PDB file of C-alpha atoms in Angstrom:
ATOM      1  CA  MET A   1      95.988 -51.700  48.664  1.00 42.00           C
ATOM      2  CA  GLN A   2      92.389 -52.238  49.681  1.00 44.00           C
ATOM      3  CA  LYS A   3      91.358 -52.243  46.007  1.00 45.00           C
ATOM      4  CA  LYS A   4      93.881 -54.991  45.240  1.00 44.00           C
ATOM      5  CA  GLU A   5      92.645 -57.108  48.153  1.00 42.00           C
ATOM      6  CA  MET A   6      89.077 -56.629  46.940  1.00 41.00           C
ATOM      7  CA  LYS A   7      90.039 -57.854  43.468  1.00 44.00           C
ATOM      8  CA  MET A   8      91.680 -60.951  44.955  1.00 49.00           C
ATOM      9  CA  ASN A   9      88.392 -61.851  46.657  1.00 57.00           C
ATOM     10  CA  THR A  10      86.288 -61.151  43.555  1.00 65.00           C
ATOM     11  CA  HIS A  11      85.609 -64.202  41.475  1.00 77.00           C
ATOM     12  CA  ARG A  12      87.190 -64.531  38.058  1.00 86.00           C
ATOM     13  CA  GLY A  13      83.950 -64.070  36.129  1.00 88.00           C
ATOM     14  CA  GLU A  14      83.420 -60.618  37.562  1.00 89.00           C
ATOM     15  CA  ILE A  15      87.030 -59.693  36.846  1.00 89.00           C
ATOM     16  CA  ILE A  16      86.807 -60.650  33.160  1.00 90.00           C
ATOM     17  CA  LYS A  17      83.431 -58.915  32.886  1.00 91.00           C
ATOM     18  CA  ASP A  18      84.954 -55.677  34.203  1.00 91.00           C
ATOM     19  CA  ALA A  19      87.969 -56.041  31.912  1.00 91.00           C
ATOM     20  CA  ILE A  20      85.780 -56.493  28.835  1.00 92.00           C
ATOM     21  CA  LYS A  21      83.661 -53.514  29.841  1.00 91.00           C
ATOM     22  CA  SER A  22      86.680 -51.272  30.310  1.00 91.00           C
ATOM     23  CA  SER A  23      88.228 -52.460  27.036  1.00 90.00           C
ATOM     24  CA  GLY A  24      85.332 -51.030  25.042  1.00 89.00           C
ATOM     25  CA  VAL A  25      85.227 -54.100  22.787  1.00 89.00           C
ATOM     26  CA  ALA A  26      81.686 -55.310  22.114  1.00 90.00           C
ATOM     27  CA  ILE A  27      80.680 -58.588  23.769  1.00 90.00           C
ATOM     28  CA  GLY A  28      79.670 -60.058  20.408  1.00 90.00           C
ATOM     29  CA  VAL A  29      83.098 -59.325  18.938  1.00 91.00           C
ATOM     30  CA  VAL A  30      84.868 -60.818  21.959  1.00 91.00           C
ATOM     31  CA  ALA A  31      82.702 -63.947  21.839  1.00 91.00           C
ATOM     32  CA  GLU A  32      83.310 -64.358  18.114  1.00 90.00           C
ATOM     33  CA  LYS A  33      87.084 -64.022  18.481  1.00 90.00           C
ATOM     34  CA  LEU A  34      87.073 -66.508  21.347  1.00 90.00           C
ATOM     35  CA  GLY A  35      85.008 -68.948  19.299  1.00 90.00           C
ATOM     36  CA  VAL A  36      82.124 -69.052  21.777  1.00 90.00           C
ATOM     37  CA  SER A  37      78.585 -67.740  21.753  1.00 91.00           C
ATOM     38  CA  ARG A  38      77.577 -64.550  23.555  1.00 91.00           C
ATOM     39  CA  LYS A  39      75.469 -66.655  25.916  1.00 92.00           C
ATOM     40  CA  THR A  40      78.502 -68.768  26.815  1.00 90.00           C
ATOM     41  CA  LEU A  41      80.505 -65.645  27.502  1.00 89.00           C
ATOM     42  CA  TYR A  42      77.751 -64.222  29.721  1.00 90.00           C
ATOM     43  CA  ASN A  43      77.663 -67.562  31.577  1.00 90.00           C
ATOM     44  CA  LYS A  44      81.433 -67.281  32.127  1.00 88.00           C
ATOM     45  CA  PHE A  45      80.799 -64.019  34.009  1.00 87.00           C
ATOM     46  CA  LYS A  46      78.871 -66.052  36.596  1.00 89.00           C
ATOM     47  CA  GLU A  47      81.670 -68.599  37.102  1.00 86.00           C
ATOM     48  CA  SER A  48      84.119 -68.089  39.928  1.00 81.00           C
ATOM     49  CA  SER A  49      86.759 -70.524  38.666  1.00 83.00           C
ATOM     50  CA  ILE A  50      87.429 -69.870  34.987  1.00 83.00           C
ATOM     51  CA  PRO A  51      90.530 -71.647  33.615  1.00 84.00           C
ATOM     52  CA  TYR A  52      93.544 -69.381  33.379  1.00 81.00           C
ATOM     53  CA  SER A  53      94.080 -70.514  29.787  1.00 83.00           C
ATOM     54  CA  PHE A  54      90.713 -68.960  28.904  1.00 86.00           C
ATOM     55  CA  ILE A  55      91.617 -65.766  30.763  1.00 86.00           C
ATOM     56  CA  LEU A  56      94.915 -65.506  28.867  1.00 86.00           C
ATOM     57  CA  LYS A  57      93.141 -66.015  25.560  1.00 89.00           C
ATOM     58  CA  LEU A  58      90.598 -63.353  26.512  1.00 89.00           C
ATOM     59  CA  GLY A  59      93.442 -61.018  27.439  1.00 88.00           C
ATOM     60  CA  GLU A  60      94.898 -61.422  23.954  1.00 89.00           C
ATOM     61  CA  VAL A  61      91.525 -60.653  22.365  1.00 91.00           C
ATOM     62  CA  ILE A  62      90.836 -57.482  24.367  1.00 92.00           C
ATOM     63  CA  HIS A  63      94.532 -56.518  24.716  1.00 89.00           C
ATOM     64  CA  HIS A  64      94.448 -56.689  28.496  1.00 87.00           C
ATOM     65  CA  ASP A  65      97.180 -57.929  30.817  1.00 85.00           C
ATOM     66  CA  PHE A  66      95.484 -59.945  33.561  1.00 82.00           C
ATOM     67  CA  SER A  67      98.712 -60.295  35.556  1.00 81.00           C
ATOM     68  CA  GLN A  68      97.612 -57.258  37.592  1.00 81.00           C
ATOM     69  CA  GLU A  69      94.410 -58.996  38.694  1.00 82.00           C
ATOM     70  CA  PHE A  70      96.122 -62.386  38.992  1.00 77.00           C
ATOM     71  CA  PRO A  71      99.760 -61.794  40.046  1.00 77.00           C
ATOM     72  CA  HIS A  72     100.565 -65.508  39.891  1.00 72.00           C
ATOM     73  CA  LEU A  73      99.323 -65.666  36.302  1.00 67.00           C
ATOM     74  CA  SER A  74     102.132 -65.790  33.806  1.00 59.00           C
ATOM     75  CA  LYS A  75     102.513 -66.396  30.110  1.00 51.00           C
ATOM     76  CA  THR A  76     103.751 -69.910  30.939  1.00 49.00           C
ATOM     77  CA  VAL A  77     100.235 -71.153  31.700  1.00 49.00           C
ATOM     78  CA  LYS A  78      99.436 -73.766  29.095  1.00 48.00           C
ATOM     79  CA  LYS A  79      97.001 -72.405  26.551  1.00 48.00           C
ATOM     80  CA  GLU A  80      94.197 -74.534  25.212  1.00 50.00           C
ATOM     81  CA  VAL A  81      95.026 -76.079  21.868  1.00 53.00           C
ATOM     82  CA  PRO A  82      92.880 -74.481  19.159  1.00 56.00           C
ATOM     83  CA  LYS A  83      90.424 -76.762  17.465  1.00 59.00           C
ATOM     84  CA  PRO A  84      91.303 -77.572  13.866  1.00 65.00           C
ATOM     85  CA  ALA A  85      89.258 -75.662  11.340  1.00 63.00           C
ATOM     86  CA  ALA A  86      86.661 -77.555   9.379  1.00 62.00           C
ATOM     87  CA  PRO A  87      87.935 -78.533   5.945  1.00 63.00           C
ATOM     88  CA  VAL A  88      86.857 -76.218   3.179  1.00 60.00           C
ATOM     89  CA  THR A  89      84.843 -77.958   0.533  1.00 58.00           C
ATOM     90  CA  THR A  90      83.500 -76.730  -2.742  1.00 59.00           C
ATOM     91  CA  SER A  91      80.676 -79.239  -2.753  1.00 56.00           C
ATOM     92  CA  LEU A  92      77.196 -77.901  -2.160  1.00 55.00           C
ATOM     93  CA  LEU A  93      76.064 -81.184  -0.605  1.00 56.00           C
ATOM     94  CA  LEU A  94      75.099 -81.104   3.032  1.00 56.00           C
ATOM     95  CA  PRO A  95      76.137 -83.917   5.380  1.00 55.00           C
ATOM     96  CA  PHE A  96      72.661 -85.458   5.237  1.00 53.00           C
ATOM     97  CA  ASP A  97      72.534 -85.398   1.449  1.00 51.00           C
ATOM     98  CA  GLY A  98      73.091 -88.636  -0.362  1.00 55.00           C
ATOM     99  CA  GLU A  99      74.841 -89.124  -3.641  1.00 57.00           C
ATOM    100  CA  PRO A 100      73.929 -86.452  -6.160  1.00 54.00           C
ATOM    101  CA  GLN A 101      71.202 -87.514  -8.492  1.00 58.00           C
ATOM    102  CA  GLN A 102      71.800 -87.365 -12.188  1.00 60.00           C
ATOM    103  CA  ILE A 103      69.912 -84.451 -13.618  1.00 62.00           C
ATOM    104  CA  GLN A 104      68.146 -85.401 -16.772  1.00 63.00           C
ATOM    105  CA  LYS A 105      67.854 -82.517 -19.126  1.00 65.00           C
ATOM    106  CA  SER A 106      64.791 -82.603 -21.226  1.00 64.00           C
ATOM    107  CA  ASN A 107      64.124 -80.664 -24.359  1.00 71.00           C
ATOM    108  CA  ASN A 108      60.456 -81.505 -24.130  1.00 81.00           C
ATOM    109  CA  LEU A 109      58.220 -78.701 -22.814  1.00 84.00           C
ATOM    110  CA  LYS A 110      55.806 -81.169 -21.179  1.00 83.00           C
ATOM    111  CA  ASP A 111      58.650 -82.812 -19.215  1.00 83.00           C
ATOM    112  CA  CYS A 112      59.872 -79.386 -18.075  1.00 83.00           C
ATOM    113  CA  GLU A 113      56.390 -78.414 -16.918  1.00 85.00           C
ATOM    114  CA  ALA A 114      55.995 -81.718 -15.063  1.00 85.00           C
ATOM    115  CA  GLU A 115      59.350 -81.224 -13.325  1.00 86.00           C
ATOM    116  CA  LEU A 116      58.386 -77.672 -12.398  1.00 86.00           C
ATOM    117  CA  ILE A 117      55.088 -78.852 -10.891  1.00 89.00           C
ATOM    118  CA  LEU A 118      56.937 -81.560  -8.948  1.00 88.00           C
ATOM    119  CA  LEU A 119      59.406 -79.011  -7.551  1.00 89.00           C
ATOM    120  CA  GLN A 120      56.577 -76.629  -6.715  1.00 90.00           C
ATOM    121  CA  GLY A 121      54.851 -79.395  -4.729  1.00 89.00           C
ATOM    122  CA  LYS A 122      58.063 -80.129  -2.815  1.00 90.00           C
ATOM    123  CA  TYR A 123      58.521 -76.428  -2.091  1.00 90.00           C
ATOM    124  CA  ILE A 124      54.970 -76.040  -0.789  1.00 90.00           C
ATOM    125  CA  ALA A 125      55.334 -79.146   1.404  1.00 89.00           C
ATOM    126  CA  LEU A 126      58.580 -77.745   2.821  1.00 89.00           C
ATOM    127  CA  LEU A 127      56.936 -74.388   3.554  1.00 88.00           C
ATOM    128  CA  GLU A 128      54.071 -76.128   5.350  1.00 90.00           C
ATOM    129  CA  LYS A 129      56.490 -78.098   7.523  1.00 89.00           C
ATOM    130  CA  PHE A 130      58.400 -74.915   8.279  1.00 88.00           C
ATOM    131  CA  ASN A 131      55.187 -73.130   9.308  1.00 88.00           C
ATOM    132  CA  GLU A 132      54.264 -76.052  11.594  1.00 88.00           C
ATOM    133  CA  LEU A 133      57.691 -75.822  13.203  1.00 87.00           C
ATOM    134  CA  LEU A 134      57.286 -72.093  13.728  1.00 87.00           C
ATOM    135  CA  LEU A 135      53.927 -72.637  15.385  1.00 87.00           C
ATOM    136  CA  LYS A 136      55.375 -75.294  17.706  1.00 86.00           C
ATOM    137  CA  THR A 137      58.320 -73.130  18.738  1.00 85.00           C
ATOM    138  CA  SER A 138      56.206 -70.018  19.321  1.00 80.00           C
ATOM    139  CA  LYS A 139      54.072 -71.776  21.961  1.00 73.00           C
TER     140      LYS A 139
END
């Protein structure tokens, strides 16, 4: 009886943390199945008022019935509507890409060499920008 009273006073974040621990399911797997990052899940452990819809969803993921910890919790609590999945596309264009440029095929060796040198220059410029970014983020 004392254990049950203690659980009632414990905030929800600690309860879900204990449930995940006892389930044996890795945090990364739980986070992935919930559609959140590991950091978000760890932040949930610190919250005292987590929505019951999230707790129910977590219970489904780790196969845990939270009605023991939350007696008033029932399956009638409205679950959050899942976000629609992003449409699958076969295009290799990224959102910031413009219209595809027409690729001109050249049979001329000089044109091929010139195109290769142009691409090499772009590649080197991209690597330099990437290195600058790495230096800025490492400070």
